[in-house]
Short mmCIF file of C-alpha atoms in Angstrom, two decimals:
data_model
loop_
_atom_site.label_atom_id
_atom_site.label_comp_id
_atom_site.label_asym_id
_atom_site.label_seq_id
_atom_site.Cartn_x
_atom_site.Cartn_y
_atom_site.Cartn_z
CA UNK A 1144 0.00 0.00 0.00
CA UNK A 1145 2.47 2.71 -0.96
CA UNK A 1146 1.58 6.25 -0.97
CA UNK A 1147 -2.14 5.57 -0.11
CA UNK A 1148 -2.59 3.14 -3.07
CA UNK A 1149 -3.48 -0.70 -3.28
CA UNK A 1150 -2.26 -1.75 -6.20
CA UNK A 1151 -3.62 -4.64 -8.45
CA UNK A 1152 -0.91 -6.19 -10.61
CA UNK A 1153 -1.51 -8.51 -13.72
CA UNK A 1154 -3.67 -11.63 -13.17
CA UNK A 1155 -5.95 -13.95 -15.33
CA UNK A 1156 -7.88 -12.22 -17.68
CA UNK A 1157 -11.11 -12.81 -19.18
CA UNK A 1158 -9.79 -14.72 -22.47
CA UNK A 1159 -8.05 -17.18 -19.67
CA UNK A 1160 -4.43 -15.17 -21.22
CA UNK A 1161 -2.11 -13.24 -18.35
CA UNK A 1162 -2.52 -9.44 -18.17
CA UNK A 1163 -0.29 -6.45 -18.28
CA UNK A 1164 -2.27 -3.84 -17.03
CA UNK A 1165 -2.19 -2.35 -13.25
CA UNK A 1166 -4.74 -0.74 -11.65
CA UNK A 1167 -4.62 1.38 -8.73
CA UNK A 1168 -6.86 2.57 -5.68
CA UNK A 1169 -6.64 5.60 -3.96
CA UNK A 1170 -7.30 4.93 0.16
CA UNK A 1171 -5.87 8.07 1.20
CA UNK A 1172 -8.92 9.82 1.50
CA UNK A 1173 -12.77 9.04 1.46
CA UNK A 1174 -12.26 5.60 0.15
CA UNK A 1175 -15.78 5.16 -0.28
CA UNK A 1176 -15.52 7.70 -3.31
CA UNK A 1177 -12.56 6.37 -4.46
CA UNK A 1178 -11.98 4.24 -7.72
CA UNK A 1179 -9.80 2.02 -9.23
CA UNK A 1180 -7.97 3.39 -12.68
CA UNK A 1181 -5.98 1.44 -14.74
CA UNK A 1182 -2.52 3.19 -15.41
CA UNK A 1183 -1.18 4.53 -18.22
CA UNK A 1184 2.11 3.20 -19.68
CA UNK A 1185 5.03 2.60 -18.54
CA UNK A 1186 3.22 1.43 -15.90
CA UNK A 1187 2.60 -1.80 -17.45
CA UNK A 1188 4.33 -5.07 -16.43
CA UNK A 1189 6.80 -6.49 -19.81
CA UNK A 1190 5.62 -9.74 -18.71
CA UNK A 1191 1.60 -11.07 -18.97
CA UNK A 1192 1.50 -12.88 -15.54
CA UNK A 1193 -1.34 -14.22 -13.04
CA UNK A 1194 -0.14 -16.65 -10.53
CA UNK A 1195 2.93 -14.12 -9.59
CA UNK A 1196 3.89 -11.92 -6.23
CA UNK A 1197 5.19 -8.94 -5.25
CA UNK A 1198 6.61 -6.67 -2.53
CA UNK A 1199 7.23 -3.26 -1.80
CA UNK A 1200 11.28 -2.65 -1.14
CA UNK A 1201 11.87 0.81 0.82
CA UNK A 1202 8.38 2.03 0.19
CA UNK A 1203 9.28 2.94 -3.54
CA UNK A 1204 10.00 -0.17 -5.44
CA UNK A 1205 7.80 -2.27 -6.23
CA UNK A 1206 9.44 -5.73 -7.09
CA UNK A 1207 6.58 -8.21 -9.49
CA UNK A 1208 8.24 -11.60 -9.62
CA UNK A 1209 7.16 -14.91 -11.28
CA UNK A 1210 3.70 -16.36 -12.01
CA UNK A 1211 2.14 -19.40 -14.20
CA UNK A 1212 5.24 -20.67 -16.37
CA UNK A 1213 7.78 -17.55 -15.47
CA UNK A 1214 10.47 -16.84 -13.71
CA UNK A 1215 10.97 -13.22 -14.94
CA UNK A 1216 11.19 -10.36 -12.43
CA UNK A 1217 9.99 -6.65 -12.83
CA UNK A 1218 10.83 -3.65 -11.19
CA UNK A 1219 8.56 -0.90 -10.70
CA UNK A 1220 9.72 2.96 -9.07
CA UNK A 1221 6.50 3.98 -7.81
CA UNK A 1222 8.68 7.48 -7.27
CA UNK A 1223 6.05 9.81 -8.74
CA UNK A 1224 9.24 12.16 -9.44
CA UNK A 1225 10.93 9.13 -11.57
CA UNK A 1226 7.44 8.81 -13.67
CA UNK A 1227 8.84 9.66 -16.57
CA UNK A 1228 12.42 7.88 -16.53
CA UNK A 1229 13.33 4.61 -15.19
CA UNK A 1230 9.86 3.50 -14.09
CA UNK A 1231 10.46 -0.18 -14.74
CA UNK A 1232 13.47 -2.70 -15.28
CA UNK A 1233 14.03 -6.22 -16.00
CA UNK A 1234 15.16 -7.48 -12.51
CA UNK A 1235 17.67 -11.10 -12.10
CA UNK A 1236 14.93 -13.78 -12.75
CA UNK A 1237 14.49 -16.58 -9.82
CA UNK A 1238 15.80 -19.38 -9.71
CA UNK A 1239 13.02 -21.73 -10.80
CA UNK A 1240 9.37 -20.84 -12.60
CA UNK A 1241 7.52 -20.61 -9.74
CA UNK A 1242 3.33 -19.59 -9.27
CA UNK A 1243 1.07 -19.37 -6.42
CA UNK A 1244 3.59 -18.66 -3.77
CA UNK A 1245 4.74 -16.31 -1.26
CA UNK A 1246 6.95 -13.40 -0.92
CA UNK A 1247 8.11 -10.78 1.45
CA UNK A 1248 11.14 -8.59 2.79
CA UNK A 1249 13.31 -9.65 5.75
CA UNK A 1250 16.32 -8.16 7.95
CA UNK A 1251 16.07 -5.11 5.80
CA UNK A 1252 17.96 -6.53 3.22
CA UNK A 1253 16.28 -9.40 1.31
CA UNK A 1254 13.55 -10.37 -0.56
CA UNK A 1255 12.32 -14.32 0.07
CA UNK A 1256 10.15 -16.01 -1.75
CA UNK A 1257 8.68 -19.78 -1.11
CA UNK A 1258 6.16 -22.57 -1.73
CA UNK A 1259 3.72 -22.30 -4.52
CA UNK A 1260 3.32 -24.39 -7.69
CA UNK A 1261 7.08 -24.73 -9.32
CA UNK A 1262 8.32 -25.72 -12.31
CA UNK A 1263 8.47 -30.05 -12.43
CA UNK A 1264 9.03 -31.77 -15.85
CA UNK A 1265 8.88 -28.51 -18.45
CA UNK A 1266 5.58 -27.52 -16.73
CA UNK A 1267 4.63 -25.31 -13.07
CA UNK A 1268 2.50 -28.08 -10.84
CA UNK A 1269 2.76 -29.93 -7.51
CA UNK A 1270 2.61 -33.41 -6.33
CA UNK A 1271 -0.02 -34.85 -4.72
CA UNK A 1272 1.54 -37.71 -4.23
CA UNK A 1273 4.24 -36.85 -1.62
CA UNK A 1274 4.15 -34.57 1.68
CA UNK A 1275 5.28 -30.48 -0.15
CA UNK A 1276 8.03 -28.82 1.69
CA UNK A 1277 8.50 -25.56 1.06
CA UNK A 1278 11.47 -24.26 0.08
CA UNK A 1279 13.00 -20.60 0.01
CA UNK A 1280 15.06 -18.87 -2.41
CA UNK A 1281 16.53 -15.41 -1.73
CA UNK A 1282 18.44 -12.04 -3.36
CA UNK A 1283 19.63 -9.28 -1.29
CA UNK A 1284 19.00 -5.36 -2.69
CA UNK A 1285 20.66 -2.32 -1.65
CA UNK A 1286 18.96 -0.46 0.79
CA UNK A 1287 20.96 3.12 -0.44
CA UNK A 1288 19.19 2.73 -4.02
CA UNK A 1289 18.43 5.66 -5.59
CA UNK A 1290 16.80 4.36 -8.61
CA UNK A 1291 15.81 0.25 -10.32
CA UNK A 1292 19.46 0.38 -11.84
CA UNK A 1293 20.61 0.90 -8.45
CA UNK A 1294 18.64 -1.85 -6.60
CA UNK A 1295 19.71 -5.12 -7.15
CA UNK A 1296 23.93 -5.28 -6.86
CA UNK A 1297 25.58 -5.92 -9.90
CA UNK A 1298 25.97 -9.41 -10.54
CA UNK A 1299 22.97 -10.41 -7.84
CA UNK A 1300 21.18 -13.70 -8.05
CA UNK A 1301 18.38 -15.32 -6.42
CA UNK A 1302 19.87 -18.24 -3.84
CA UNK A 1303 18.10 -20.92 -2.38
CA UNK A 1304 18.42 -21.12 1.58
CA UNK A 1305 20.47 -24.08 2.63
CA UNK A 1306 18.66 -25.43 5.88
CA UNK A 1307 15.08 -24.01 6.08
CA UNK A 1308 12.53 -26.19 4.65
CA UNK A 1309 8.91 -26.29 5.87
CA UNK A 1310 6.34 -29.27 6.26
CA UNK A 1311 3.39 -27.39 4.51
CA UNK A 1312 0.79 -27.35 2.17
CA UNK A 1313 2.58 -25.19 -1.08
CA UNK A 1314 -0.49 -24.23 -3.22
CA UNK A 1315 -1.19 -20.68 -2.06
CA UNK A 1316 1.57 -19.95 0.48
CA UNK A 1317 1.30 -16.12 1.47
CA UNK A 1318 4.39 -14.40 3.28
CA UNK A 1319 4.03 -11.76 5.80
CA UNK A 1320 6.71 -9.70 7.58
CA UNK A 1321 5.37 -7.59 10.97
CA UNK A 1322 8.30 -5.94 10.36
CA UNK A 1323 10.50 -5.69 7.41
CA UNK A 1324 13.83 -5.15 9.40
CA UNK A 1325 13.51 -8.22 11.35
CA UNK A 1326 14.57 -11.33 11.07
CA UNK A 1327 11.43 -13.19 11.33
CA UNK A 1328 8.36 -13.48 9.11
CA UNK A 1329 4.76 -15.47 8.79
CA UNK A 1330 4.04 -17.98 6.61
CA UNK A 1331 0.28 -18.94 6.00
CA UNK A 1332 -0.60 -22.24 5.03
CA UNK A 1333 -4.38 -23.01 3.24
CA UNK A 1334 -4.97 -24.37 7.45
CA UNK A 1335 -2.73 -22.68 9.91
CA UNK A 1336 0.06 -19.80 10.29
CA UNK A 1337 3.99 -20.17 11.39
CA UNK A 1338 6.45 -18.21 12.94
CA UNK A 1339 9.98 -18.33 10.71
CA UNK A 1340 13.16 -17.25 11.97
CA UNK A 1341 14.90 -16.57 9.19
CA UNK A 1342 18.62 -16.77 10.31
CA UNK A 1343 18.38 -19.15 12.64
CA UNK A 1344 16.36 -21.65 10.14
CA UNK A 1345 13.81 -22.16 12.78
CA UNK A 1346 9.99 -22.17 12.72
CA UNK A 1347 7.29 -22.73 15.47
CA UNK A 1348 3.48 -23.28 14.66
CA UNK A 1349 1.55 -20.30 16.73
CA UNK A 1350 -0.64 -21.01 19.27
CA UNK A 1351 -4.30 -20.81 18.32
CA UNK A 1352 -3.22 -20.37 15.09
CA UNK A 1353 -5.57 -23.03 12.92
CA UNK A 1354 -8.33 -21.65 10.50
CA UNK A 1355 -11.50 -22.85 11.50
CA UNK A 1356 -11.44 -25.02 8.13
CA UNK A 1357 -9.02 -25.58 5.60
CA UNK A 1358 -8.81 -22.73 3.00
CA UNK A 1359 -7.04 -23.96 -0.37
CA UNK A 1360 -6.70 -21.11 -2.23
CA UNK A 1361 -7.41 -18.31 0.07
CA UNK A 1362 -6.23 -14.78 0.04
CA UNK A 1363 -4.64 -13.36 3.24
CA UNK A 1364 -3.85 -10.32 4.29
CA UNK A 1365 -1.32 -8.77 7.19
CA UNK A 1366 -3.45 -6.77 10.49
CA UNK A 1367 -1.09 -4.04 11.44
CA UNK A 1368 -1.20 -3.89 15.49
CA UNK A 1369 -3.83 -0.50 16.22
CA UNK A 1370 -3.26 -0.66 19.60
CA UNK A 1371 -2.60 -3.03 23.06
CA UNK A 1372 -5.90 -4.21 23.00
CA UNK A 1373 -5.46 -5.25 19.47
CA UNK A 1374 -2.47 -6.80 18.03
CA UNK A 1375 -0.93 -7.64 15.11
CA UNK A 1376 -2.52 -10.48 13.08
CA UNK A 1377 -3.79 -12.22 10.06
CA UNK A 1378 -6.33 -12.39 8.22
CA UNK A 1379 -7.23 -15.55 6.04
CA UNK A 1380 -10.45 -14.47 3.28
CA UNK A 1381 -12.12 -17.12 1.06
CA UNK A 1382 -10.34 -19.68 -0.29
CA UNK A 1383 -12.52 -23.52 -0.64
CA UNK A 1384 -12.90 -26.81 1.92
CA UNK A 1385 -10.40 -29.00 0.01
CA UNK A 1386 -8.42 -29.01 -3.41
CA UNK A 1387 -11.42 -30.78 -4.84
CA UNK A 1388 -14.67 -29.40 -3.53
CA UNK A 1389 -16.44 -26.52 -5.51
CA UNK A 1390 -17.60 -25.17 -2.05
CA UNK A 1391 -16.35 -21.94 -1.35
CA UNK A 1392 -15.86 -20.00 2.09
CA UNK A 1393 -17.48 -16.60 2.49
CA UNK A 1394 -16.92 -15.96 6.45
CA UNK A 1395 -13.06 -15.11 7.48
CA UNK A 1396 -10.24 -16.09 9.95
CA UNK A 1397 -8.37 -13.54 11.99
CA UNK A 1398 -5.90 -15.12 13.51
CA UNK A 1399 -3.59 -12.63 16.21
CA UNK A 1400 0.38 -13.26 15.95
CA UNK A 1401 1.61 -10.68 18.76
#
């Protein structure tokens, strides 16, 4: 949400084909007169993705990365000064083509992604057939960028984390950092939420911190702490009972994580 805007990036259009465009809304203000309006070029992502993520580096960048089939990475400097130079560069792709995953920012520094649907045999799917583990692949950025050129060090590429590997549903994984700085973050599952400590390689499962149901597919979002008597938590929205059913959820889960 940078500058008072949520943005929407890409996705599946109508004729079932990735899209380009990105759309913003204004919540600065009265948000019930706001609307969404689809920005002009070069605010338009290179790449037709759906299936991707993307984080917000420094409060500026805005980093798109992957999707169904793609590895490529985009980066956007939401800068309204920079509008008309540099708005957008071809970032170092990821490792591996990787869709329906998560992604966030950690110890100030570096952009993780894991989980989702990656690339097996020529084609982005998971297995049914064996337990997923999710796995994490990082790239560091320099936080004294001035510009895209500037962001990524010259010769950067994404890494994938030695040691921490996590016994969890893939399809869907969302990432959330409380804080961007630190050096843990949240990963939500499609039926619970973990803790991850990022340099230590550790991760605990939070107490009370089951959906009511399981939520394959849902979309999440991070509850910034307003005060004592409510903290920090997350919120799981939608999603459907199992991989199979056609039954989807309407009601939420708010689950606290501080």
């Amino acid at each position: 949400q940078p500058q008072g805007k949520i943005y929407a990036i890409g996705g599946l259009g109508t004729n079932i084909r990735g899209l380009i465009s990105i759309e913003a809304l204004d919540v600065s203000g009265n948000i019930e007169r706001s609307a969404w309006t689809t920005l002009l070029p070069p605010y338009r992502l290179h790449t037709p993705r759906f299936g991707h993520a993307a984080v917000l580096v420094m409060e500026r960048f805005l980093v798109v990365m992957g999707g169904f089939q793609t590895a490529a990475v985009e980066i956007f400097d939401l800068n309204p000064l920079s509008a008309a130079t540099n708005v957008w560069l071809t970032g170092p792709p990821m490792t591996k083509k990787r869709a329906y995953f998560g992604a966030t920012v950690v110890q100030g520094n570096k952009i993780v992604v894991g989980g989702g649907m990656e690339e097996k045999q020529g084609s982005a799917e998971s297995s049914e057939e064996e337990e997923p583990v999710i796995e994490f692949d990082f790239i560091e950025f320099k936080q004294t960028a001035n510009n895209v050129h500037e962001l990524f060090p010259q010769g950067a590429q994404w890494r994938t984390h030695p040691t921490l590997k996590l016994p969890v549903s893939n399809y869907g994984t969302q990432l959330f950092s409380l804080d961007p700085r630190a050096n843990s973050f949240l990963v939500m599952g499609h039926w619970d939420v973990k803790m991850v400590d990022y340099e230590n390689s550790e991760w605990v499962r939070l107490p009370g911190s089951s959906f009511s149901v399981d939520r394959y597919g849902c979309a999440g979002a991070l509850l910034p702490a307003c005060q004592q008597s409510h903290p920090a938590g997350v919120l799981a929205i939608g999603g459907r009972y199992s991989r199979t059913s056609m039954e989807w959820l309407s009601l939420p889960d708010a689950i606290g994580v501080r």
